[in-house]
Each structure stands twice: as C-alpha cells, then as structure tokens.
PDB file of C-alpha atoms in Angstrom:
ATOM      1  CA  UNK A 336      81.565 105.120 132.769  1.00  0.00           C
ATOM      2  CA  UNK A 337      84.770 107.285 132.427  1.00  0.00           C
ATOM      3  CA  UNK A 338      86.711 104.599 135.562  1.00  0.00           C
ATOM      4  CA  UNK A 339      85.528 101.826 133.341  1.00  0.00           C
ATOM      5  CA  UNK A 340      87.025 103.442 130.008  1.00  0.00           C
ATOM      6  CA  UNK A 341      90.120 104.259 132.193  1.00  0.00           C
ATOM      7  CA  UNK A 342      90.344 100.805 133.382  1.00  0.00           C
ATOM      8  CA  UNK A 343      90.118  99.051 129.689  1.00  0.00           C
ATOM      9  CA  UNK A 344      92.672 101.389 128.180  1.00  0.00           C
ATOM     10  CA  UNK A 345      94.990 100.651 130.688  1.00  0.00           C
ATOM     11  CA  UNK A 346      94.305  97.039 130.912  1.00  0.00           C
ATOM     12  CA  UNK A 347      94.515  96.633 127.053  1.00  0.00           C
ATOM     13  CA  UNK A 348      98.135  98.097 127.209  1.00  0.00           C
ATOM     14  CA  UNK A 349      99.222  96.265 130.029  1.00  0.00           C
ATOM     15  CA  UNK A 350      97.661  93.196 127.650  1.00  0.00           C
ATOM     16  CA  UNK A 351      99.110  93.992 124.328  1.00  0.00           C
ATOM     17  CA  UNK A 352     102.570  95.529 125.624  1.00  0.00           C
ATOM     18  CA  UNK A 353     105.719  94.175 125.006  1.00  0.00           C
ATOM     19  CA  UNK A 354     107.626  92.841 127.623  1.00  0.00           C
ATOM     20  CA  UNK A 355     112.007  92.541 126.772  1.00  0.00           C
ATOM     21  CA  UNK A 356     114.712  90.877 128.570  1.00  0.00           C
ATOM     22  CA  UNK A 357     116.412  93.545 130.064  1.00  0.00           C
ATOM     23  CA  UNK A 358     119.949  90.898 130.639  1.00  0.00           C
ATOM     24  CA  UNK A 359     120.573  87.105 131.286  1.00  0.00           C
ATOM     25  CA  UNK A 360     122.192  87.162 134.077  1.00  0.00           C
ATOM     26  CA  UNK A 361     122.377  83.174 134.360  1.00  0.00           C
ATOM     27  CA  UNK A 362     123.294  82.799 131.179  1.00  0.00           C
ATOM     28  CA  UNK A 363     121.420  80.150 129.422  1.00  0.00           C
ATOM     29  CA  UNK A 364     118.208  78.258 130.093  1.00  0.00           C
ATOM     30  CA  UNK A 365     119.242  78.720 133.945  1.00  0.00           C
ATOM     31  CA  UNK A 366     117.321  80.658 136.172  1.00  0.00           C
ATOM     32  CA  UNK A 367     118.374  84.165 137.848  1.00  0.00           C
ATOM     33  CA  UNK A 368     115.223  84.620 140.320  1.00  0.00           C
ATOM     34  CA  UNK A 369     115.626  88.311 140.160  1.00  0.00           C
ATOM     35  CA  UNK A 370     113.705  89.519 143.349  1.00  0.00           C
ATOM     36  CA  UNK A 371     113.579  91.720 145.926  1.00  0.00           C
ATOM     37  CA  UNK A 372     113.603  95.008 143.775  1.00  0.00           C
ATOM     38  CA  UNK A 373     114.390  98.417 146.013  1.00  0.00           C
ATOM     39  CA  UNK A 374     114.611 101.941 144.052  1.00  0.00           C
ATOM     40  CA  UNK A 375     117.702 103.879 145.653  1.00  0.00           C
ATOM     41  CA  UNK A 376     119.791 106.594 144.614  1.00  0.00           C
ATOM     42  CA  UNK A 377     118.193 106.485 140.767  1.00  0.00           C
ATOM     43  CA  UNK A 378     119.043 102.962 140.556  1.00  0.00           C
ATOM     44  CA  UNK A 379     117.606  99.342 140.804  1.00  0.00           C
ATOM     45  CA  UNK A 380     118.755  96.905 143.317  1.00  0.00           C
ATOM     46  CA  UNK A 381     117.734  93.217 143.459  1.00  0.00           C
ATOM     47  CA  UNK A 382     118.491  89.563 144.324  1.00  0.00           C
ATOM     48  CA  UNK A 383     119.785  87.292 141.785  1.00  0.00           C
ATOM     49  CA  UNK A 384     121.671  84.357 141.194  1.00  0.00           C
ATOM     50  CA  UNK A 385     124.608  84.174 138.306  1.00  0.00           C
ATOM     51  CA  UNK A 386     126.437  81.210 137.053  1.00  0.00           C
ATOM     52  CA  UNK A 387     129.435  81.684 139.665  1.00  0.00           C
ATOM     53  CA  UNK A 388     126.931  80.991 142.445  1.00  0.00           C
ATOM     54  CA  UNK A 389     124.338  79.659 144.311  1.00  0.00           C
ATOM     55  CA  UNK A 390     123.004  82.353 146.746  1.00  0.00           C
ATOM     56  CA  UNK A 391     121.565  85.455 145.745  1.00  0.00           C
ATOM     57  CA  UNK A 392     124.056  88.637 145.377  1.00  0.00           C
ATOM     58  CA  UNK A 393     123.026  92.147 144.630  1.00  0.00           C
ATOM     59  CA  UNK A 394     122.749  93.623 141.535  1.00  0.00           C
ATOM     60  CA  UNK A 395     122.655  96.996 140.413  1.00  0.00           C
ATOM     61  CA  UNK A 396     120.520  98.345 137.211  1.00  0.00           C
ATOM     62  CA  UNK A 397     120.738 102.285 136.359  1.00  0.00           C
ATOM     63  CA  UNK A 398     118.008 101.783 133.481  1.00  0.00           C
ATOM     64  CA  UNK A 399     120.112 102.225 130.479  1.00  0.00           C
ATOM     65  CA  UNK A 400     122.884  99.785 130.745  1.00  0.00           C
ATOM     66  CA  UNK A 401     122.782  95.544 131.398  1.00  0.00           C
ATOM     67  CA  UNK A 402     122.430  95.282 135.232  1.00  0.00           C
ATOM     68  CA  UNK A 403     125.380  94.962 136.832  1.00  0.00           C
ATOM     69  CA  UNK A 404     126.583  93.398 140.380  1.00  0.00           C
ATOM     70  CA  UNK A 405     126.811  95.922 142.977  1.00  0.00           C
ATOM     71  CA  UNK A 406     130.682  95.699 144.439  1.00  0.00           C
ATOM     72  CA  UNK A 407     129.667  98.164 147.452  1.00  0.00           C
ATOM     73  CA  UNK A 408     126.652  96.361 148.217  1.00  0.00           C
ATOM     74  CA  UNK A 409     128.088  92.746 148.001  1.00  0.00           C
ATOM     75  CA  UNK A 410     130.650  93.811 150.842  1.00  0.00           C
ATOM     76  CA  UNK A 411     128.807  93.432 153.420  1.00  0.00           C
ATOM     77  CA  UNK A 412     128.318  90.040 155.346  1.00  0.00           C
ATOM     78  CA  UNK A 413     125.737  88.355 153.845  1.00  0.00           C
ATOM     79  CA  UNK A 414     122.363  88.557 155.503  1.00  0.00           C
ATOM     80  CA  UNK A 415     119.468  86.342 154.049  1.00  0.00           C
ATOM     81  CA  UNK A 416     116.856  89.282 152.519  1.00  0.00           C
ATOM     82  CA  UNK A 417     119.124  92.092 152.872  1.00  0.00           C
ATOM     83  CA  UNK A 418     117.042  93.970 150.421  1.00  0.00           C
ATOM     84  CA  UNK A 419     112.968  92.496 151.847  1.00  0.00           C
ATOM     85  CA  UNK A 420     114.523  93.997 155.129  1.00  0.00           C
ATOM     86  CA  UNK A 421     115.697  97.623 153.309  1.00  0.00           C
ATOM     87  CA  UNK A 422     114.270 100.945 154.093  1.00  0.00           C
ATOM     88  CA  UNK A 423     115.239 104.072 152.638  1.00  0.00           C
ATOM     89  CA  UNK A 424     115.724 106.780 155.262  1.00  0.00           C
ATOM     90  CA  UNK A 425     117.968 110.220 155.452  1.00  0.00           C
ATOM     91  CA  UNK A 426     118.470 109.562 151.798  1.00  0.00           C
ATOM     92  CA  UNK A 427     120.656 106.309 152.605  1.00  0.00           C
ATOM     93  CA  UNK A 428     119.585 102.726 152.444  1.00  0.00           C
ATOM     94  CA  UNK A 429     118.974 100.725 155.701  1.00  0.00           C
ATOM     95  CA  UNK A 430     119.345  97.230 156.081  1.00  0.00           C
ATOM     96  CA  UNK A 431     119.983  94.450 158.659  1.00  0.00           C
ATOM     97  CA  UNK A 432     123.956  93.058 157.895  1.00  0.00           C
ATOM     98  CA  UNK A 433     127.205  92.989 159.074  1.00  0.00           C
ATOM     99  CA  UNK A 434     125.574  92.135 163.157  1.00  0.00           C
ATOM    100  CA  UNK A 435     123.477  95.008 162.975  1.00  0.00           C
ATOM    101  CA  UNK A 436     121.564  97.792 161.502  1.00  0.00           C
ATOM    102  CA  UNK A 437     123.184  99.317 158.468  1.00  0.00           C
ATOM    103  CA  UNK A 438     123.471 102.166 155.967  1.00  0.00           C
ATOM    104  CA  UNK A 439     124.343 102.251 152.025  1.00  0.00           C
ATOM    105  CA  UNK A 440     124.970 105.768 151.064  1.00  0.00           C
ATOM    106  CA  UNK A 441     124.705 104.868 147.210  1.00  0.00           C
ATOM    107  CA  UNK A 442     128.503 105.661 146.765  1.00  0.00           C
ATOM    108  CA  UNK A 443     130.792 104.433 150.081  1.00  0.00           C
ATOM    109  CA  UNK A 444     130.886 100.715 150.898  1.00  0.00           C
ATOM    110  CA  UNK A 445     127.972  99.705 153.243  1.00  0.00           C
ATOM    111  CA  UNK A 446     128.755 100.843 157.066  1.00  0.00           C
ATOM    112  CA  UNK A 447     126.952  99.262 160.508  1.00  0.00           C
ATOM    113  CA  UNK A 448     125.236 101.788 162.044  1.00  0.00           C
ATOM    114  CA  UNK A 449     127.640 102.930 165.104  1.00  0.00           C
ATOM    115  CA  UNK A 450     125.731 101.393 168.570  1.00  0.00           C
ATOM    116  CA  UNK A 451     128.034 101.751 171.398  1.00  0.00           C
ATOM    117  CA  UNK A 452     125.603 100.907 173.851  1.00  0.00           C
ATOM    118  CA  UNK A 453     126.069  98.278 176.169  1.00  0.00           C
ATOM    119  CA  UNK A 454     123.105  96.360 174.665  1.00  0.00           C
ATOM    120  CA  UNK A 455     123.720  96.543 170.602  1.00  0.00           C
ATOM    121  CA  UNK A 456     120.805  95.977 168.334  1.00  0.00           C
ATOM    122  CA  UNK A 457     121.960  93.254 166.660  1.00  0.00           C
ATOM    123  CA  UNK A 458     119.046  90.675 165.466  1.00  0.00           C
ATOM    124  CA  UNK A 459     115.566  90.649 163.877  1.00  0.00           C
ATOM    125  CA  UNK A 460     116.410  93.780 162.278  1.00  0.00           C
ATOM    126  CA  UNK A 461     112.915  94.428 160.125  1.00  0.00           C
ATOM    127  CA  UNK A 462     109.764  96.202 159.481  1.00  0.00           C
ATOM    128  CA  UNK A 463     110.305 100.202 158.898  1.00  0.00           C
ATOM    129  CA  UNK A 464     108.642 103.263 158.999  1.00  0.00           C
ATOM    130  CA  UNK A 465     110.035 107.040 159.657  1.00  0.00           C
ATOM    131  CA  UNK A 466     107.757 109.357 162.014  1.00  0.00           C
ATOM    132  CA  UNK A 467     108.980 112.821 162.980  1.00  0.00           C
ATOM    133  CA  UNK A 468     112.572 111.903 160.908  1.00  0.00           C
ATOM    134  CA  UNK A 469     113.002 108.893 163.462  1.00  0.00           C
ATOM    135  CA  UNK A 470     113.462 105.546 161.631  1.00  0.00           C
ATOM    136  CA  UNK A 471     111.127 102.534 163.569  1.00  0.00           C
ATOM    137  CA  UNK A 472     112.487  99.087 163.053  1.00  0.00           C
ATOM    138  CA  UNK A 473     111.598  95.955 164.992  1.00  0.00           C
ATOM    139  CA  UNK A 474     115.204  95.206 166.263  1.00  0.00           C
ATOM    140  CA  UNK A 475     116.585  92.466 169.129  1.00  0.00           C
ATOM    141  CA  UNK A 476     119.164  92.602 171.725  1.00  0.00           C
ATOM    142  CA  UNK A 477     121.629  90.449 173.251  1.00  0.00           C
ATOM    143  CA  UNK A 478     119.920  90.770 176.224  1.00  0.00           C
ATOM    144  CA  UNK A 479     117.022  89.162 178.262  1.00  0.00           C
ATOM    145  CA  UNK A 480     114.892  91.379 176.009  1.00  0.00           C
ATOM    146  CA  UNK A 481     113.047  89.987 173.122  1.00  0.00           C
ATOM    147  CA  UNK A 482     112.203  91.328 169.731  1.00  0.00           C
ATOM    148  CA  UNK A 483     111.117  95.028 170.344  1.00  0.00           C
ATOM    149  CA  UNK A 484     110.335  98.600 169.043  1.00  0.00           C
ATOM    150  CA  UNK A 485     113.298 100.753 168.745  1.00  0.00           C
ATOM    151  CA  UNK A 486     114.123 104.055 166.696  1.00  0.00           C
ATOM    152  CA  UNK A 487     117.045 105.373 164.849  1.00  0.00           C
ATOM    153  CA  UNK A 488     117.225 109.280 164.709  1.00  0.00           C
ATOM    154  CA  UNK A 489     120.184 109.442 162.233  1.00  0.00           C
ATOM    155  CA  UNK A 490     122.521 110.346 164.831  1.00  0.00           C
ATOM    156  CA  UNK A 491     122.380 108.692 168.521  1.00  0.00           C
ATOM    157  CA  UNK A 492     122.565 104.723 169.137  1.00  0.00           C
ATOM    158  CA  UNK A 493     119.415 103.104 168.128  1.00  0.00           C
ATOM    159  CA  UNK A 494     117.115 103.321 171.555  1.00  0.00           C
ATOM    160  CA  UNK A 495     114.825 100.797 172.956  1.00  0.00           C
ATOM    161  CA  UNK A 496     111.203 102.309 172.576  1.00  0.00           C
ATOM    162  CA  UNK A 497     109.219 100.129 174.602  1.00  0.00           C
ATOM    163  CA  UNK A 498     109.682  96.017 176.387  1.00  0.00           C
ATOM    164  CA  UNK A 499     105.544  96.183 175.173  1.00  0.00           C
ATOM    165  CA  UNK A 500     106.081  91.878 175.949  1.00  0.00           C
ATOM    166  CA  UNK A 501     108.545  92.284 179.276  1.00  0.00           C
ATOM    167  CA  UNK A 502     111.003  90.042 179.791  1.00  0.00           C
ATOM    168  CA  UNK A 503     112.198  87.278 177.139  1.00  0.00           C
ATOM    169  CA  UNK A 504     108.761  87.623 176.129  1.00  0.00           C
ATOM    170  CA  UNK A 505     108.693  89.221 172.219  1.00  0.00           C
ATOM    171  CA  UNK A 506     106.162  91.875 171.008  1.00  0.00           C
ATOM    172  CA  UNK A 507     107.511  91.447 167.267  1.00  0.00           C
ATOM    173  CA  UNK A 508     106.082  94.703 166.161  1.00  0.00           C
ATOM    174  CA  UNK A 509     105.769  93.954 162.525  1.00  0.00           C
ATOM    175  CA  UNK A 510     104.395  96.431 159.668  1.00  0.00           C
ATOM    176  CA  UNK A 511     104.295  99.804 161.450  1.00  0.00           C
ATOM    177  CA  UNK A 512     102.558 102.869 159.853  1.00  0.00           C
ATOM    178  CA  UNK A 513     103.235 106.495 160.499  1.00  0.00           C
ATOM    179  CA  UNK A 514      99.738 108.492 159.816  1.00  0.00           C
ATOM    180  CA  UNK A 515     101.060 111.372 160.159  1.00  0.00           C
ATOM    181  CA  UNK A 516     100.366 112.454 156.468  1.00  0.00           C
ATOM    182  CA  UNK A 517      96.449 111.200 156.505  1.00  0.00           C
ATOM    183  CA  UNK A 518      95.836 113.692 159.660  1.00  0.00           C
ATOM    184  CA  UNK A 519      96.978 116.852 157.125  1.00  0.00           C
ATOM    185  CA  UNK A 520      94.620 115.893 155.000  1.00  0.00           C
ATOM    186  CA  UNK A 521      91.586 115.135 157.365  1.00  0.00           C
ATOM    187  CA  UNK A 522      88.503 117.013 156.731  1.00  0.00           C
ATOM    188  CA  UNK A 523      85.813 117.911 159.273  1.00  0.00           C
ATOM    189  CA  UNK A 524      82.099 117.945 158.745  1.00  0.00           C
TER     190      UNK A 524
END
C-alpha cells in the first residue's frame, strides 16, 4: 500500500507541475529540437538548431542563465551525434570527432585523443563503458579489420581488444556493461 501511495504522490506532481521555457533558442514559432542532453562538468549540453542554421550545434546550459552555444565544443569537426556517441570518463567528455576518438575537458577546446599507431581508430566510434578505469568503445580501423572492441586507458593509444568477427568481418559490439559493481553487492545463501 505504501509503493502505491508513493507512486500517486509522485505521479500527481509530475501531473499538476509546471513545466517553463527555459529559452527560445529558434526564436519564434520555429523549432529548436533540443536533444541529445549529456550532464558534464555541472553543466548541460545538447543538440539544437538556431535561426543561423540548419544542423544541430551544441549548446551549453549551467542552470541559472539562458543556454548558451558552447564555443569549445562547436570547434571540433562536426560529427553527426557527437553528444548520443559521448561518454564521460577520467572526468573529461569522450566523443567520436575530428577522425577519431576525442576528449572535452570542460574548459580547453576539444582535443583527438593522441593514436600514433600505425592503425588509428578512426570510425564507428560508439557504445561505452569503463571497467578497471579502461574506457570500452566499439571503434574501426583503416585496416582490413572491421568494427571491433578496443579500450582507452587514459594514457596509451587506444588498443585493439579482440578481431571477435576476423577479417573484414564486423562484431559491432554495441551496449557493453561492466558488472563489476553488482558482484560487490552479491549475496550468498
């Protein structure tokens, strides 16, 4: 009885809340799309479109004042879903741009990763998760490799984990999962 109560309460304010425009950033009866919303750094970041153009750029909101575009972020050679492909890892934001993986610190312009290996990762840069403070992307080479597992450790080129689909051949590892933090919490009977 007590979920139930919970669950009224908090749909009855969801219900009879008040939602406000926060800024019209397409001024007018034109639509922004705002999308793509990733918490960095104490801020908001999202995709929207303003009346100077018609692909999305990156905006910046820091909760108090109108949103704002985001001059470090809109450096960076534009990337279709910069922010669907973001991760936040070593307190930076990771992204796929610029021919490669790269990092926003939240105050320098954005900066590609440095790969120096003969093989750069340089395509289907996606799909995150951090295990043992290693960042796991799906990534792709300019090789006779296909869309792969590699890691990021923060430091070291990004490494080739596994050709799990040899050759051309593409294992698109999509969605990964790090369970390290269920195991601490596993209970035997």
């Amino acid at each position: 009885m007590k979920r139930i109560l919970l669950l009224l309460l908090f749909t009855s304010n969801c219900i009879f809340s008040q939602t406000t425009l926060i800024s019209d950033i397409y001024v007018g009866a034109n639509d922004s799309n705002p999308e793509r919303f990733v918490e960095f750094n104490g801020k908001l970041y999202f995709e929207a479109i303003d009346s100077n153009c018609i692909c999305g750029k990156i905006w910046e909101y820091d909760g108090v004042n109108a949103p704002v575009l985001s001059q470090q972020m809109n450096t960076v050679t534009y990337y279709p879903d910069i922010l669907r492909f973001s991760y936040v890892f070593d307190n930076k934001l990771f992204f796929p741009a610029n021919g490669g993986l790269t990092y926003y610190d939240g105050i320098n312009n954005p900066q590609a990763v440095p790969d120096t290996s003969p093989n750069p990762v340089n395509r289907n840069i996606k799909y995150y998760a951090v295990f043992n403070n290693v960042l796991y992307f799906q990534g792709e080479e300019d090789t006779a490799i296909g869309t792969e597992l590699y890691a990021y450790d923060g430091t070291n080129n990004p490494t080739l984990i596994a050709d799990i689909n040899p050759g051309t051949g593409s294992s698109r590892p999509i969605y990964p999962v790090s369970y390290t933090h269920l195991r601490a919490h596993e209970t035997r009977h």
